[in-house]
Coordinates of C-alpha atoms and ligand atoms in Angstrom, one line a residue:
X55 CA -15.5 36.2 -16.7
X56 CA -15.6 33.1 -14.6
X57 CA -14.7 33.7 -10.8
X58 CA -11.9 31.6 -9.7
X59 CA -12.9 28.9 -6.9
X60 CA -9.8 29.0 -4.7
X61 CA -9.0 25.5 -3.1
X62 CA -6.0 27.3 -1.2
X63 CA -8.3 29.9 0.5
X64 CA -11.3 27.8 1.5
X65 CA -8.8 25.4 2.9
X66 CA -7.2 27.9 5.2
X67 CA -10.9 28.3 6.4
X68 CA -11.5 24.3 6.7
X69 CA -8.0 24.0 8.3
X70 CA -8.8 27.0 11.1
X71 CA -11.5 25.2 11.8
X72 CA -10.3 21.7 12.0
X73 CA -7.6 23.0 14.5
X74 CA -10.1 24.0 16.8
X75 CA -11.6 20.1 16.9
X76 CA -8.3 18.8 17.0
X77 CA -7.1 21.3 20.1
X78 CA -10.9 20.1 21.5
X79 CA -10.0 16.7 21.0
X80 CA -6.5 17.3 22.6
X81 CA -8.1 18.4 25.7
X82 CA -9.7 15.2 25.9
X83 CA -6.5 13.5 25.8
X84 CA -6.3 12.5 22.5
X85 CA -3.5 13.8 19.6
X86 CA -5.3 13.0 16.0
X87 CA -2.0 10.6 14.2
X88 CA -1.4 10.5 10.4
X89 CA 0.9 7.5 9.7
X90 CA 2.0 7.9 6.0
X91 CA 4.6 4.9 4.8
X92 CA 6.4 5.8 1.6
X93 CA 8.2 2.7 -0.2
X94 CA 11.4 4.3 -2.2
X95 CA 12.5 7.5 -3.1
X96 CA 10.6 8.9 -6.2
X97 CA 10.8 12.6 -5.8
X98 CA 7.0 13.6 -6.7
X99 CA 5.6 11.1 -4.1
X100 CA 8.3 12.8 -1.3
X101 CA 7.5 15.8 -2.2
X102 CA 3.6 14.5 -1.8
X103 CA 4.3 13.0 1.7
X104 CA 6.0 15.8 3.3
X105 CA 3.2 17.9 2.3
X106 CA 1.3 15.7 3.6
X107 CA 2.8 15.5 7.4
X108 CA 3.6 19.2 7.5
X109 CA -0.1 20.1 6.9
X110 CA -1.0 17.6 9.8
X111 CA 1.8 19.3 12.0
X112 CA 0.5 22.7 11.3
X113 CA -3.2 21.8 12.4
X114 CA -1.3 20.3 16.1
X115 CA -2.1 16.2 14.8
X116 CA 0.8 13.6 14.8
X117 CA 2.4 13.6 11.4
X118 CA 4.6 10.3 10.7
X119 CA 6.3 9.1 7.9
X120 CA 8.2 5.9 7.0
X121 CA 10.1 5.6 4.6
X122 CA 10.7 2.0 3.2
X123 CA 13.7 0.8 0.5
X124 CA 12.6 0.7 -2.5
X125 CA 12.7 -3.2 -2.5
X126 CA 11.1 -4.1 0.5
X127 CA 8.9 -6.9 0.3
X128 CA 5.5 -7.7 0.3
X129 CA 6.2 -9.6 3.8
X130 CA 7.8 -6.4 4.9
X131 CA 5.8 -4.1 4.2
X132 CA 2.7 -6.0 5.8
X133 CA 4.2 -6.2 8.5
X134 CA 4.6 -2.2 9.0
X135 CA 1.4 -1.9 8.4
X136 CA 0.0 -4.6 10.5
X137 CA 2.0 -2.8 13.4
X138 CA 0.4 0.3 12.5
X139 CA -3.0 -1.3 12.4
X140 CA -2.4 -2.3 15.8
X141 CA -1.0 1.2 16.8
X142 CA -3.9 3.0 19.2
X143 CA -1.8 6.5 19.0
X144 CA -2.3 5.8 14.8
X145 CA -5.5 6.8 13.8
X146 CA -5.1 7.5 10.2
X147 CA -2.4 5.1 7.7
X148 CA -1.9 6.2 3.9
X149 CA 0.4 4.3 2.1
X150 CA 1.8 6.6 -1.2
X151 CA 0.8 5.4 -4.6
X152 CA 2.6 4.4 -6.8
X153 CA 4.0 1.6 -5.6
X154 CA 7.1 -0.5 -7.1
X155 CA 6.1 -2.7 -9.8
X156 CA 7.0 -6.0 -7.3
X157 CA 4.4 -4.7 -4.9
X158 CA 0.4 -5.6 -5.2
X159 CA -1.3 -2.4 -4.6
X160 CA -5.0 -3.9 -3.9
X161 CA -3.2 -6.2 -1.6
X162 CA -1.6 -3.3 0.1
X163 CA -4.1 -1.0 0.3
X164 CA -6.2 -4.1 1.3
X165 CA -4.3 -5.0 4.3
X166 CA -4.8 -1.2 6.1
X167 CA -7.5 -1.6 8.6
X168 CA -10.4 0.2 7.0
X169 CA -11.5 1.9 10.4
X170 CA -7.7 3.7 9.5
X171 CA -7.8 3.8 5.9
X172 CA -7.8 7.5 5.6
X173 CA -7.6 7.6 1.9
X174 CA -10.6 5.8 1.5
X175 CA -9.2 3.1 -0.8
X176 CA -10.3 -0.1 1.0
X177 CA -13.2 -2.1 -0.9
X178 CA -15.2 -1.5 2.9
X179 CA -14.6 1.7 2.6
X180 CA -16.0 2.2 -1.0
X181 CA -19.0 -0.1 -0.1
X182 CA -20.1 2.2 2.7
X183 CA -19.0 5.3 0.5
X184 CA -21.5 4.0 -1.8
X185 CA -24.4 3.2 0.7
X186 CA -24.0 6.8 2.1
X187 CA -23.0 5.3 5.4
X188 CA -21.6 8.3 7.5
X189 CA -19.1 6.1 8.9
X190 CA -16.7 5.4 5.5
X191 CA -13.8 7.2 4.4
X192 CA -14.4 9.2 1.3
X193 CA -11.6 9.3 -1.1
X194 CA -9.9 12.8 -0.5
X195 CA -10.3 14.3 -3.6
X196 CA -14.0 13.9 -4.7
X197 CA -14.5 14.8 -0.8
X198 CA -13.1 18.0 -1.3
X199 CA -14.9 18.6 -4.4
X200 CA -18.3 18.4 -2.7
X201 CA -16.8 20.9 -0.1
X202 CA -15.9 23.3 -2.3
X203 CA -18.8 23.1 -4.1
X204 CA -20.8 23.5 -0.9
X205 CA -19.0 26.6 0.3
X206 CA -19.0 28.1 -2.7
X207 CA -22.6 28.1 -2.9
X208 CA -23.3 26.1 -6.2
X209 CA -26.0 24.1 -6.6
X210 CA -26.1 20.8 -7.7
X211 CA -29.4 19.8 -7.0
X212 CA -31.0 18.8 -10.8
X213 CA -28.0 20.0 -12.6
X214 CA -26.6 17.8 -15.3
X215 CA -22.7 17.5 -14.0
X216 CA -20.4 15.6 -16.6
X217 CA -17.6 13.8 -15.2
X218 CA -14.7 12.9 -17.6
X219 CA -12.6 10.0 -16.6
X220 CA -14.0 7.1 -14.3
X221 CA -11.1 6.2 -11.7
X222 CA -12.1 4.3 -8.5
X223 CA -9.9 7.6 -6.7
X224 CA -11.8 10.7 -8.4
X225 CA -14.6 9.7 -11.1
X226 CA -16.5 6.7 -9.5
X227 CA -16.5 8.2 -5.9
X228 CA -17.6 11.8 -7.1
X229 CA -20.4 10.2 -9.3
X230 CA -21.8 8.3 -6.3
X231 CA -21.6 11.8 -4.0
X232 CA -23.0 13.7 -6.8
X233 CA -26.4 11.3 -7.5
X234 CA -27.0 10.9 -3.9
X235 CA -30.5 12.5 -2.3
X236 CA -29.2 16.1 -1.2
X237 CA -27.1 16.8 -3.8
X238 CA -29.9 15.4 -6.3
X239 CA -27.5 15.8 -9.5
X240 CA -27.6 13.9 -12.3
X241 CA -24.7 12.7 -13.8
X242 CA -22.9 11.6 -17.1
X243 CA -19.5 10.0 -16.4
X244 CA -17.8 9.1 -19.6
X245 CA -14.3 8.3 -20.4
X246 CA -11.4 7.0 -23.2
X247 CA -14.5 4.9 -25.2
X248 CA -16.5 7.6 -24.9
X249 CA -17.9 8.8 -28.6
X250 CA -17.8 12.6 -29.6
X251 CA -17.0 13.8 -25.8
X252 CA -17.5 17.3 -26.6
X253 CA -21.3 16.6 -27.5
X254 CA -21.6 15.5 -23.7
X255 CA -19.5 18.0 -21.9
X256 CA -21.1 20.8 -24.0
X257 CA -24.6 19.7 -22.0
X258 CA -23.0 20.0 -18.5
X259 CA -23.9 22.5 -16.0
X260 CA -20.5 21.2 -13.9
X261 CA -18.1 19.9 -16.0
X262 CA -15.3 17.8 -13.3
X263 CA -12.5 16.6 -15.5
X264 CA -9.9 14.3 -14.0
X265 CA -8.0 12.8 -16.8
X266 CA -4.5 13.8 -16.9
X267 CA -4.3 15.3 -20.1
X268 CA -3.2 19.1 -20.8
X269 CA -5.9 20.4 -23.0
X270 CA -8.1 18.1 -23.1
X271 CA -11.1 20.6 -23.0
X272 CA -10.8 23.4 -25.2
X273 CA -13.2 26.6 -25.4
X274 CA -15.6 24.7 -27.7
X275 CA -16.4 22.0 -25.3
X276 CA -18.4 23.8 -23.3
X277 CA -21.5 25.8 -22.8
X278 CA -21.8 29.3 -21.4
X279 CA -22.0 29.8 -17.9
X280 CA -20.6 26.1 -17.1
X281 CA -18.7 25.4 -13.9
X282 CA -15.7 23.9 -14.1
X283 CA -13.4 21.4 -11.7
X284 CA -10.0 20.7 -13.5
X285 CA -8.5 17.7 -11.6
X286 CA -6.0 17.1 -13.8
X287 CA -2.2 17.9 -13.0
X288 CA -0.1 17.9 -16.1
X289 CA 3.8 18.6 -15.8
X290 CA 5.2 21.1 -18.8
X291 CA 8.4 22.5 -19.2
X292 CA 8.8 26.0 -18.1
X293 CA 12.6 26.9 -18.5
X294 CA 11.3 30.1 -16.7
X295 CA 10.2 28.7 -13.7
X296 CA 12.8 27.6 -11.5
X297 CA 12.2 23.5 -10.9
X298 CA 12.5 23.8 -14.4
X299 CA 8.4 23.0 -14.8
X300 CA 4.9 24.1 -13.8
X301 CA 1.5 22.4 -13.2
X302 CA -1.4 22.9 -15.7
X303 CA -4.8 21.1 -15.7
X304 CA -6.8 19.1 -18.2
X305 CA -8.4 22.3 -19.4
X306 CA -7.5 25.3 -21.5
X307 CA -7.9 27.5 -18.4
X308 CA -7.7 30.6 -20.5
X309 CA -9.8 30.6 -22.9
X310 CA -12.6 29.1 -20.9
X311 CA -12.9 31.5 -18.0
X312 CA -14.5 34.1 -20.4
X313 CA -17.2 31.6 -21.1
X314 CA -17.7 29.7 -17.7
X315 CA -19.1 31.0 -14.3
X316 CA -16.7 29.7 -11.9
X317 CA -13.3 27.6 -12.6
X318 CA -11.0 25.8 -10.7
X319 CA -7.4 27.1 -11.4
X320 CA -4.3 24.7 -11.5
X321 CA -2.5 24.7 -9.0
X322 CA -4.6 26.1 -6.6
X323 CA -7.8 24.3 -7.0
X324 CA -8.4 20.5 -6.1
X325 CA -4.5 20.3 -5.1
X326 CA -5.0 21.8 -1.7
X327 CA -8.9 20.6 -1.0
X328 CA -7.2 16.8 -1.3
X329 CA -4.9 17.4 1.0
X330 CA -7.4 19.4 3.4
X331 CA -9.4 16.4 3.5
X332 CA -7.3 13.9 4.4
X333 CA -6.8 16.2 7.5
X334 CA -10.6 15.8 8.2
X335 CA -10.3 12.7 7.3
X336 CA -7.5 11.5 10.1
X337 CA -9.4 13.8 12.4
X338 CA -12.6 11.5 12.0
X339 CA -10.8 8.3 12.2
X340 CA -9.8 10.2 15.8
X341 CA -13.7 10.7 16.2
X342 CA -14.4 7.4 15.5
X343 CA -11.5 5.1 17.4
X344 CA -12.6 7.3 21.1
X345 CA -16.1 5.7 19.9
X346 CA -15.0 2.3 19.8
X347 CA -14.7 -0.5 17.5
X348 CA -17.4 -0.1 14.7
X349 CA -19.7 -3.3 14.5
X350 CA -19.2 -3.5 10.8
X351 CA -15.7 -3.4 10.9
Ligands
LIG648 P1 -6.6 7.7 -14.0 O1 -6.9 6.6 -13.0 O2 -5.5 7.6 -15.0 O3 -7.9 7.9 -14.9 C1 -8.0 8.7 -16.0 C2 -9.3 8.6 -16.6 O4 -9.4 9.4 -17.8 C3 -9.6 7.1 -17.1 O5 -10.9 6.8 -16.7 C4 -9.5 7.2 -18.6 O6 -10.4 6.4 -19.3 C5 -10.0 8.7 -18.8 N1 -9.5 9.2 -20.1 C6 -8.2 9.1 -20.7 N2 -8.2 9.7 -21.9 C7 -9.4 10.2 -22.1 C8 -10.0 10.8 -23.2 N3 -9.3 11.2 -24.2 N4 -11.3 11.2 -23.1 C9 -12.0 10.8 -22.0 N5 -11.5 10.2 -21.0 C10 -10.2 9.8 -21.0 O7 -6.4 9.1 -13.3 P2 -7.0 9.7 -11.9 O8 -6.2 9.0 -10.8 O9 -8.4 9.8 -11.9 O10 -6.4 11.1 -12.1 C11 -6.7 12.0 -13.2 C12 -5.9 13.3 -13.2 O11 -6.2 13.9 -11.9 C13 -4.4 13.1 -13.2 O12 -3.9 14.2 -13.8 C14 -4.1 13.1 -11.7 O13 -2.7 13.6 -11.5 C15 -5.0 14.1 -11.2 N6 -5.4 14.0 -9.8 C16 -5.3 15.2 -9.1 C17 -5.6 15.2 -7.8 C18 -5.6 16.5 -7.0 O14 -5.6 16.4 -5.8 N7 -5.6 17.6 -7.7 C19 -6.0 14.0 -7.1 C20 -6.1 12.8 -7.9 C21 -5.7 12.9 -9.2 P3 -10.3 4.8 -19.3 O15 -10.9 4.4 -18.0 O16 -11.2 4.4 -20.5 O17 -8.9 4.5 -19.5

């Protein structure tokens, strides 16, 4: 029976730990600041952003969110972010995806300063991601995948780890962390064109799924002893529960953990890890602003 690789626990640990930089950082007179700016009112990406701020708040960093009408323009919403760029008390800006329809999202996330762009989104940021240059932003969620998998003590070096799904926010990032010297993997990223998927996740030693599809990977898919990362959060009906819904993953939870040697559950798993690093990531723009302006940036 697979051991379950709890996200919620090791964050408390990562988050105990960050609080002691931040209170050391404090001392030094400077307060580690989130700024998140939400455009509308979808519920999920609320719900997303509070969780967001509260988290900061807990750890003693400067949690800030606002909140823009739905139709706010392009203009507009430059020109919060511009003021937030120039903000010294901001160290970290996220602006919640999705956006409105009206709104160019490469644009947006463009115009963040990428010595602030704590999501890791920026094209600079993904350049340096790529390079291994210890000063980018790593997207939040493959970065918390290679922390989990480094506290819980499984290798990666020469193991075959299949990805399914190649987005620039989990796949491509995680495939470049995964091949790089020190974790030494090699890895198979496939995706929707991808012929008879089950003959390549059946080779993996790690099998990371981030697709968004309940069930995608069923007990056949994969070989004995496999570790799995389910990225995938699916909404189902669940009458029982009471918002009316739960979250599952891309993968048939229960009738892989008899075959697998650790498994990510859903919720539990990735969910909190994202969020954990975006609070190391804000604490390292901190780090880096009290350093001074970064040549390359
Ligand atoms: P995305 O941008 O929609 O990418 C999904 C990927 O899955 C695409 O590359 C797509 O291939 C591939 N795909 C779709 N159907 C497939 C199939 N049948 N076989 C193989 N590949 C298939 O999604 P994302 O942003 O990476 O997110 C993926 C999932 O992770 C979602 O459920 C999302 O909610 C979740 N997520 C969770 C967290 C967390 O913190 N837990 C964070 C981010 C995302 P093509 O490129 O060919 O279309």
């Amino acid at each position: 029976m697979a051991r379950t690789l709890d996200g919620t626990e090791i964050s408390r640990v990562m988050r105990a730990e960050m609080a002691q930089d931040v209170a050391a950082l404090q001392a030094a007179g400077v307060t580690p600041g989130l700024s998140v700016v939400l455009v509308g009112n979808n519920p999920a990406s609320q719900a997303y952003v509070a969780s967001k701020t509260r988290a900061c708040e807990a750890l003693g960093m400067r949690g800030q969110t606002l909140t823009l009408p739905e139709d706010v323009s392009k203009e507009e919403l430059f020109a919060v972010i511009d003021r937030l760029n120039a903000d010294p008390a901001v160290h970290g800006i996220l602006v919640q995806l999705p956006l409105p329809a009206h709104l160019p999202y490469k644009a947006v996330l463009e115009h963040i300063h990428p010595a602030k762009d704590v999501d890791g989104f920026h094209p600079m940021n993904a350049g340096l991601a790529f390079v291994g240059d210890p000063r980018a932003f790593v997207p939040c969620t493959p970065a918390g995948i290679m922390e989990m998998l480094r506290r819980e003590d499984i290798p990666t070096r020469g193991k075959h780890v299949v990805i399914v799904g190649r987005s620039l926010i989990v796949s491509k990032p995680l495939a470049s962390l995964l091949m790089a010297p020190g974790p030494d993997a090699t890895v198979t990223l496939t995706h929707r064109h991808t012929p008879d998927l089950a003959s390549f996740t059946r080779q993996a030693d790690i099998l990371i799924v981030a697709v968004g599809k309940q069930n995608l990977i069923t007990a056949d898919m994969v070989k004995p002893g496999v570790v799995v990362i389910d990225v995938g959060q699916n909404r189902v009906s669940d009458a029982s529960s009471p918002r009316g819904y739960r979250m599952v993953g891309d993968v048939d939870f229960d009738a892989i953990q008899p075959i697998a040697s650790a498994i990510t559950p859903v919720p539990g798993g990735v969910g909190p890890m994202t969020i954990t690093m975006l609070l190391a990531n804000t604490l390292q723009a901190a780090r880096q602003a009290r350093q001074g302006p970064l040549p390359l940036l």
